[in-house]
Short mmCIF file of C-alpha atoms and ligand atoms in Angstrom, two decimals:
data_model
loop_
_atom_site.label_atom_id
_atom_site.label_comp_id
_atom_site.label_asym_id
_atom_site.label_seq_id
_atom_site.Cartn_x
_atom_site.Cartn_y
_atom_site.Cartn_z
CA MET A 1 -7.25 1.87 17.68
CA VAL A 2 -5.15 4.28 15.73
CA GLN A 3 -2.55 5.78 18.13
CA LYS A 4 -3.16 9.52 17.89
CA THR A 5 -0.39 11.99 17.29
CA LYS A 6 -0.59 15.76 18.11
CA LYS A 7 -1.21 17.47 14.80
CA ILE A 8 -2.77 16.86 11.43
CA TRP A 9 -1.89 18.99 8.38
CA MET A 10 -5.05 20.24 6.74
CA ASP A 11 -5.03 22.66 3.78
CA GLY A 12 -1.75 24.13 4.67
CA LYS A 13 -2.21 24.50 8.43
CA PHE A 14 -1.70 22.30 11.41
CA VAL A 15 -4.66 21.45 13.53
CA ASP A 16 -5.04 19.39 16.61
CA TRP A 17 -5.68 15.65 15.88
CA ASP A 18 -9.25 15.87 17.43
CA ASP A 19 -10.10 19.06 15.45
CA ALA A 20 -9.22 17.55 11.98
CA ARG A 21 -12.91 17.16 11.14
CA ILE A 22 -15.01 17.37 7.86
CA HIS A 23 -18.64 18.27 7.30
CA VAL A 24 -21.19 15.51 6.95
CA MET A 25 -22.16 17.01 3.58
CA ALA A 26 -18.52 16.57 2.18
CA HIS A 27 -18.87 15.11 -1.26
CA THR A 28 -16.26 12.40 -0.80
CA LEU A 29 -18.11 11.11 2.26
CA HIS A 30 -21.06 10.32 0.04
CA TYR A 31 -19.43 9.17 -3.16
CA GLY A 32 -15.93 8.04 -2.40
CA VAL A 33 -14.34 10.56 -4.81
CA GLY A 34 -10.88 11.17 -3.43
CA VAL A 35 -7.32 9.91 -3.60
CA PHE A 36 -4.93 8.80 -0.90
CA GLU A 37 -1.48 7.29 -0.28
CA GLY A 38 0.02 4.99 2.35
CA ILE A 39 3.68 5.79 3.12
CA ARG A 40 6.02 4.58 5.77
CA CYS A 41 8.86 6.16 7.61
CA TYR A 42 11.51 4.19 9.44
CA LYS A 43 14.13 4.78 12.07
CA THR A 44 17.51 4.33 10.36
CA GLU A 45 20.97 3.13 11.40
CA GLY A 46 22.78 5.75 13.35
CA GLY A 47 19.76 7.39 15.11
CA GLY A 48 18.18 9.10 12.10
CA SER A 49 14.89 8.66 10.30
CA ALA A 50 13.77 8.39 6.64
CA VAL A 51 10.61 8.19 4.57
CA PHE A 52 10.75 5.25 2.10
CA ARG A 53 10.30 6.26 -1.52
CA LEU A 54 8.59 9.57 -0.69
CA LYS A 55 8.73 11.00 -4.15
CA GLU A 56 7.32 7.82 -5.77
CA HIS A 57 4.34 7.86 -3.41
CA VAL A 58 3.56 11.47 -3.88
CA ASP A 59 3.92 11.13 -7.65
CA ARG A 60 1.40 8.23 -7.45
CA LEU A 61 -0.94 10.47 -5.32
CA PHE A 62 -0.74 13.09 -8.21
CA ASP A 63 -1.29 10.39 -10.91
CA SER A 64 -4.36 9.07 -9.08
CA ALA A 65 -5.72 12.71 -8.91
CA HIS A 66 -4.93 13.19 -12.65
CA ILE A 67 -6.77 9.97 -13.53
CA LEU A 68 -9.65 11.15 -11.46
CA THR A 69 -9.39 14.75 -12.84
CA LEU A 70 -9.16 16.05 -9.23
CA ASP A 71 -7.08 19.22 -8.96
CA ILE A 72 -5.06 19.01 -5.79
CA PRO A 73 -4.38 22.61 -4.92
CA TYR A 74 -0.71 22.00 -4.07
CA THR A 75 2.36 20.93 -5.93
CA ALA A 76 3.96 17.57 -5.37
CA GLU A 77 6.92 19.23 -3.77
CA GLU A 78 4.64 21.18 -1.40
CA ILE A 79 3.01 17.87 -0.33
CA CYS A 80 6.42 16.23 0.15
CA GLN A 81 7.45 19.20 2.27
CA ALA A 82 4.17 19.10 4.24
CA ILE A 83 4.78 15.40 4.94
CA ARG A 84 8.24 16.07 6.32
CA LYS A 85 6.83 18.87 8.47
CA THR A 86 3.95 16.75 9.79
CA LEU A 87 6.44 14.17 10.90
CA HIS A 88 8.60 16.79 12.47
CA VAL A 89 5.84 18.54 14.46
CA ASN A 90 4.62 15.25 15.80
CA GLY A 91 8.10 14.09 16.65
CA LEU A 92 7.37 10.82 14.77
CA THR A 93 10.44 8.94 13.70
CA GLU A 94 8.77 5.70 12.69
CA GLY A 95 5.22 5.09 11.52
CA TYR A 96 2.66 5.53 8.78
CA ILE A 97 1.87 8.54 6.71
CA ARG A 98 -1.65 9.06 5.10
CA PRO A 99 -1.98 11.97 2.67
CA ILE A 100 -5.51 12.35 1.23
CA ALA A 101 -7.18 14.74 -1.20
CA PHE A 102 -10.97 14.86 -1.14
CA ILE A 103 -13.98 16.92 -2.26
CA GLY A 104 -15.64 19.08 0.38
CA GLU A 105 -19.15 20.51 0.71
CA GLY A 106 -20.93 22.86 -1.62
CA GLU A 107 -23.25 21.23 -4.28
CA MET A 108 -24.72 17.88 -3.85
CA GLY A 109 -25.33 15.11 -6.44
CA LEU A 110 -22.55 13.44 -8.53
CA TYR A 111 -21.42 16.32 -10.62
CA ALA A 112 -20.51 18.98 -8.00
CA ARG A 113 -17.46 20.21 -9.88
CA SER A 114 -17.39 23.58 -8.12
CA ASN A 115 -16.82 22.05 -4.62
CA PRO A 116 -13.53 22.73 -3.06
CA VAL A 117 -10.74 20.14 -3.12
CA HIS A 118 -9.08 19.63 0.30
CA ALA A 119 -5.83 17.97 1.30
CA ALA A 120 -4.80 16.46 4.56
CA ILE A 121 -1.84 14.54 6.00
CA ALA A 122 -2.03 12.35 9.11
CA VAL A 123 0.82 10.49 10.63
CA TRP A 124 0.85 7.86 13.42
CA PRO A 125 2.82 4.95 14.86
CA TRP A 126 1.82 1.69 13.05
CA GLY A 127 3.45 -1.66 13.46
CA SER A 128 3.37 -4.47 10.93
CA TYR A 129 -0.24 -4.54 9.30
CA LEU A 130 -0.49 -8.31 9.19
CA GLY A 131 1.12 -8.84 12.54
CA GLU A 132 4.67 -9.43 13.85
CA GLU A 133 4.01 -13.18 13.93
CA GLY A 134 2.75 -13.00 10.34
CA LEU A 135 5.98 -11.27 9.22
CA LYS A 136 8.04 -14.09 10.83
CA LYS A 137 5.99 -17.12 10.24
CA GLY A 138 3.70 -16.25 7.36
CA ILE A 139 -0.13 -15.78 7.17
CA ARG A 140 -3.05 -17.72 5.83
CA ALA A 141 -4.79 -16.33 2.72
CA LYS A 142 -8.05 -17.18 0.97
CA VAL A 143 -9.11 -16.56 -2.64
CA SER A 144 -11.92 -14.01 -2.34
CA SER A 145 -15.39 -14.28 -3.79
CA PHE A 146 -14.84 -10.72 -4.79
CA CYS A 147 -12.89 -9.93 -7.99
CA ARG A 148 -10.50 -7.11 -8.61
CA PRO A 149 -12.89 -5.08 -10.72
CA HIS A 150 -12.57 -4.86 -14.57
CA VAL A 151 -9.91 -2.55 -15.65
CA ASN A 152 -12.52 -0.36 -17.29
CA SER A 153 -14.51 -0.24 -14.05
CA ALA A 154 -11.93 0.65 -11.49
CA MET A 155 -8.76 2.41 -12.72
CA THR A 156 -5.78 0.23 -12.02
CA LYS A 157 -3.15 2.96 -11.51
CA ALA A 158 -5.08 5.07 -9.07
CA LYS A 159 -5.62 4.82 -5.28
CA ILE A 160 -9.14 6.11 -5.32
CA ASN A 161 -11.03 6.01 -1.98
CA GLY A 162 -14.25 4.52 -3.22
CA TYR A 163 -12.50 1.61 -4.88
CA TYR A 164 -11.57 0.31 -1.48
CA VAL A 165 -15.14 -0.77 -0.69
CA ASN A 166 -14.40 -3.90 -2.78
CA SER A 167 -11.09 -4.38 -0.86
CA VAL A 168 -12.84 -3.96 2.45
CA MET A 169 -15.47 -6.43 1.64
CA ALA A 170 -12.88 -8.98 0.51
CA LYS A 171 -10.94 -8.40 3.74
CA TRP A 172 -14.04 -8.77 5.94
CA GLU A 173 -14.93 -11.87 4.20
CA ALA A 174 -11.47 -13.42 4.59
CA VAL A 175 -11.22 -12.58 8.24
CA LYS A 176 -14.74 -13.72 9.05
CA SER A 177 -13.88 -17.03 7.43
CA GLY A 178 -10.82 -17.41 9.63
CA TYR A 179 -8.07 -16.24 7.20
CA ASP A 180 -5.66 -13.22 7.48
CA GLU A 181 -5.90 -11.78 4.00
CA ALA A 182 -7.84 -12.12 0.75
CA VAL A 183 -6.38 -12.90 -2.71
CA LEU A 184 -8.48 -11.22 -5.46
CA LEU A 185 -8.57 -12.61 -8.96
CA ASP A 186 -9.03 -10.44 -11.99
CA THR A 187 -12.14 -10.64 -14.10
CA GLU A 188 -10.44 -13.30 -16.30
CA GLY A 189 -9.75 -15.51 -13.23
CA TYR A 190 -5.91 -14.83 -12.83
CA VAL A 191 -4.31 -13.84 -9.61
CA ALA A 192 -4.42 -10.01 -9.33
CA GLU A 193 -3.60 -8.71 -5.87
CA GLY A 194 -4.54 -8.78 -2.16
CA SER A 195 -6.97 -6.36 -0.60
CA GLY A 196 -4.08 -3.90 -0.14
CA GLU A 197 -1.01 -5.78 -1.35
CA ASN A 198 0.61 -7.16 -4.47
CA ILE A 199 1.45 -10.94 -4.69
CA PHE A 200 4.57 -12.79 -5.41
CA ILE A 201 5.08 -16.53 -5.83
CA VAL A 202 8.27 -18.56 -6.38
CA ARG A 203 8.04 -21.45 -8.77
CA ASN A 204 10.94 -23.56 -10.07
CA GLY A 205 13.20 -20.94 -8.40
CA ILE A 206 11.80 -18.11 -10.40
CA LEU A 207 10.21 -15.16 -8.60
CA GLN A 208 6.93 -14.35 -10.35
CA THR A 209 4.36 -11.55 -9.84
CA SER A 210 1.18 -10.52 -11.73
CA PRO A 211 1.94 -8.03 -14.59
CA LEU A 212 0.75 -4.44 -14.08
CA THR A 213 -2.28 -4.91 -16.48
CA SER A 214 -4.94 -5.15 -13.79
CA ILE A 215 -3.32 -4.23 -10.50
CA LEU A 216 -2.17 -1.11 -8.57
CA PRO A 217 1.61 -0.52 -9.38
CA GLY A 218 2.87 -1.16 -5.87
CA ILE A 219 5.96 0.69 -4.85
CA THR A 220 6.96 -2.20 -2.60
CA ARG A 221 6.43 -4.60 -5.60
CA ASP A 222 8.70 -2.40 -7.68
CA SER A 223 11.20 -2.39 -4.84
CA VAL A 224 11.18 -6.14 -4.59
CA LEU A 225 11.71 -6.55 -8.29
CA ASN A 226 14.77 -4.30 -8.05
CA ILE A 227 16.11 -6.10 -4.97
CA ALA A 228 15.57 -9.48 -6.66
CA ARG A 229 17.50 -8.36 -9.80
CA LYS A 230 20.36 -7.10 -7.58
CA LEU A 231 20.43 -10.44 -5.73
CA ASP A 232 20.52 -12.32 -9.06
CA ILE A 233 17.16 -13.93 -8.36
CA PRO A 234 15.43 -14.66 -11.72
CA VAL A 235 12.09 -12.73 -12.00
CA LYS A 236 9.17 -12.65 -14.32
CA GLU A 237 5.99 -10.58 -14.49
CA SER A 238 3.36 -12.82 -16.03
CA ARG A 239 -0.06 -13.98 -15.12
CA PHE A 240 -0.67 -17.05 -12.95
CA SER A 241 -3.72 -19.00 -11.86
CA ARG A 242 -4.87 -19.75 -8.30
CA ASP A 243 -3.62 -23.33 -8.40
CA GLU A 244 -0.13 -22.06 -9.22
CA MET A 245 -0.16 -20.51 -5.80
CA TYR A 246 -1.10 -23.96 -4.34
CA ILE A 247 2.00 -25.59 -5.96
CA ALA A 248 4.32 -22.59 -5.46
CA GLU A 249 7.53 -23.14 -3.51
CA GLU A 250 7.00 -19.83 -1.73
CA MET A 251 4.54 -16.92 -1.73
CA PHE A 252 4.39 -13.44 -0.16
CA PHE A 253 2.46 -10.25 -0.07
CA THR A 254 4.03 -6.81 -0.66
CA GLY A 255 2.71 -3.40 0.36
CA THR A 256 3.53 -0.34 2.33
CA ALA A 257 1.39 -1.54 5.13
CA ALA A 258 2.09 -5.20 4.87
CA GLU A 259 5.84 -4.77 3.98
CA ILE A 260 7.01 -8.29 2.97
CA THR A 261 4.62 -10.73 4.50
CA PRO A 262 5.10 -14.49 3.74
CA VAL A 263 2.03 -16.60 3.01
CA ARG A 264 2.21 -20.06 4.55
CA GLU A 265 -1.08 -21.31 3.47
CA VAL A 266 -3.61 -20.46 0.63
CA ASP A 267 -7.10 -21.85 0.37
CA ASP A 268 -6.17 -24.46 3.18
CA ARG A 269 -3.21 -25.75 1.05
CA ARG A 270 0.21 -25.48 2.57
CA VAL A 271 2.61 -23.34 0.43
CA GLY A 272 5.90 -25.06 0.02
CA THR A 273 7.11 -26.24 3.42
CA GLY A 274 4.50 -24.05 5.15
CA LYS A 275 7.28 -21.83 6.51
CA PRO A 276 8.82 -18.64 4.84
CA GLY A 277 11.14 -19.95 2.17
CA PRO A 278 14.71 -18.84 1.32
CA VAL A 279 13.82 -16.38 -1.50
CA THR A 280 11.22 -14.70 0.71
CA LYS A 281 13.60 -14.52 3.70
CA GLN A 282 16.44 -13.11 1.62
CA ILE A 283 14.19 -10.43 0.05
CA GLN A 284 12.53 -9.61 3.39
CA GLU A 285 15.92 -9.20 4.99
CA LYS A 286 17.27 -6.97 2.26
CA PHE A 287 13.99 -4.86 2.29
CA PHE A 288 14.45 -4.20 6.06
CA ASP A 289 18.14 -3.38 5.55
CA ILE A 290 17.29 -0.89 2.84
CA VAL A 291 14.47 0.89 4.75
CA ARG A 292 16.59 1.12 7.83
CA GLY A 293 19.48 2.69 5.92
CA ARG A 294 21.81 -0.31 6.14
CA ASP A 295 22.35 -0.63 2.40
CA ALA A 296 24.12 2.12 0.62
CA LEU A 297 23.27 0.75 -2.72
CA PHE A 298 19.59 1.77 -2.29
CA SER A 299 20.11 4.90 -0.14
CA HIS A 300 18.51 6.94 -2.96
CA TRP A 301 15.11 5.44 -1.91
CA LEU A 302 15.29 7.09 1.44
CA ASP A 303 14.18 10.67 2.04
CA VAL A 304 16.24 11.33 5.11
CA LEU A 305 14.53 13.60 7.73
CA LYS A 306 16.56 16.50 8.98
C1 PLP V 1 -4.86 -2.68 -3.88
C2 PLP V 1 -3.53 -2.50 -3.62
N1 PLP V 1 -2.57 -3.25 -4.21
C3 PLP V 1 -1.27 -3.06 -3.87
C4 PLP V 1 -0.80 -2.27 -2.95
C5 PLP V 1 0.67 -2.16 -2.56
O1 PLP V 1 1.16 -0.94 -2.93
P1 PLP V 1 2.42 -0.29 -2.24
O2 PLP V 1 3.48 -1.28 -2.23
O3 PLP V 1 2.68 0.91 -3.06
O4 PLP V 1 1.95 0.10 -0.94
C6 PLP V 1 -1.80 -1.51 -2.25
C7 PLP V 1 -1.37 -0.53 -1.22
O5 PLP V 1 -1.23 0.65 -1.37
C8 PLP V 1 -3.14 -1.64 -2.56
O6 PLP V 1 -4.03 -0.90 -1.89
#
């Protein structure tokens, strides 16, 4: 169950958590036309708190809306400010932030271009998405029978609500089959991404991730690439096949929800030693140092809450 907080920001006002409701005739409920983000805020060294890469997340929200031709009736700076305020009124110093823009009621049918666009922001405490144990020991993943849709069917640079039906089906299938997470291949059969994560492998000492061609440009993915370069770990962004995961020395998922989650097994094959490897551990440790404000070199990624 989501751990409720007090207030949700809805169209510029704060409403009680239980009153943040929408009408059953809201267009987005029927057709999935909306955009959203997932952002985390962490307690930082010295007793403060900071949102991780807030600007990049809000910019991606607006990119998603632009791709969809959805006019969010606020500026990016207004949404950033509303996020900070929502954390503040709820007294939340660590947790998850979910901004969403969606189409309300009015006309029915697909076109409905005169319906109002609403925006909302909810925040709540949320621990590690794939489990504390998963973060430490690694999880088990399975290549999904669902593909990451063709780049011309599902826009790759947008977090559009309806697209997540495919991810939800992949996740349900993986969990029902006894695994923790799904690996989706692209329509050409190469490894694309998880149901809500990007994927990294280490092979021959090189950290490798799928190129941006057919995947969501993850902000955690970008953070990991930057961290790796700073740590002098060789990186490459190039396609790889499912069996390259089987023979990888290490593998991990990245995402705002999943953070840096090691993968210890894929398709019932042990990855490397079956334990998080040295590169994964080094990057995971650096990532948590950064989000918790223990690394001055990356302090520009933190939107410190006042
Ligand atoms: C399909 C998909 N891929 C990758 C990611 C990882 O992106 P980020 O690191 O920005 O959270 C997400 C999560 O937003 C996602 O939903």
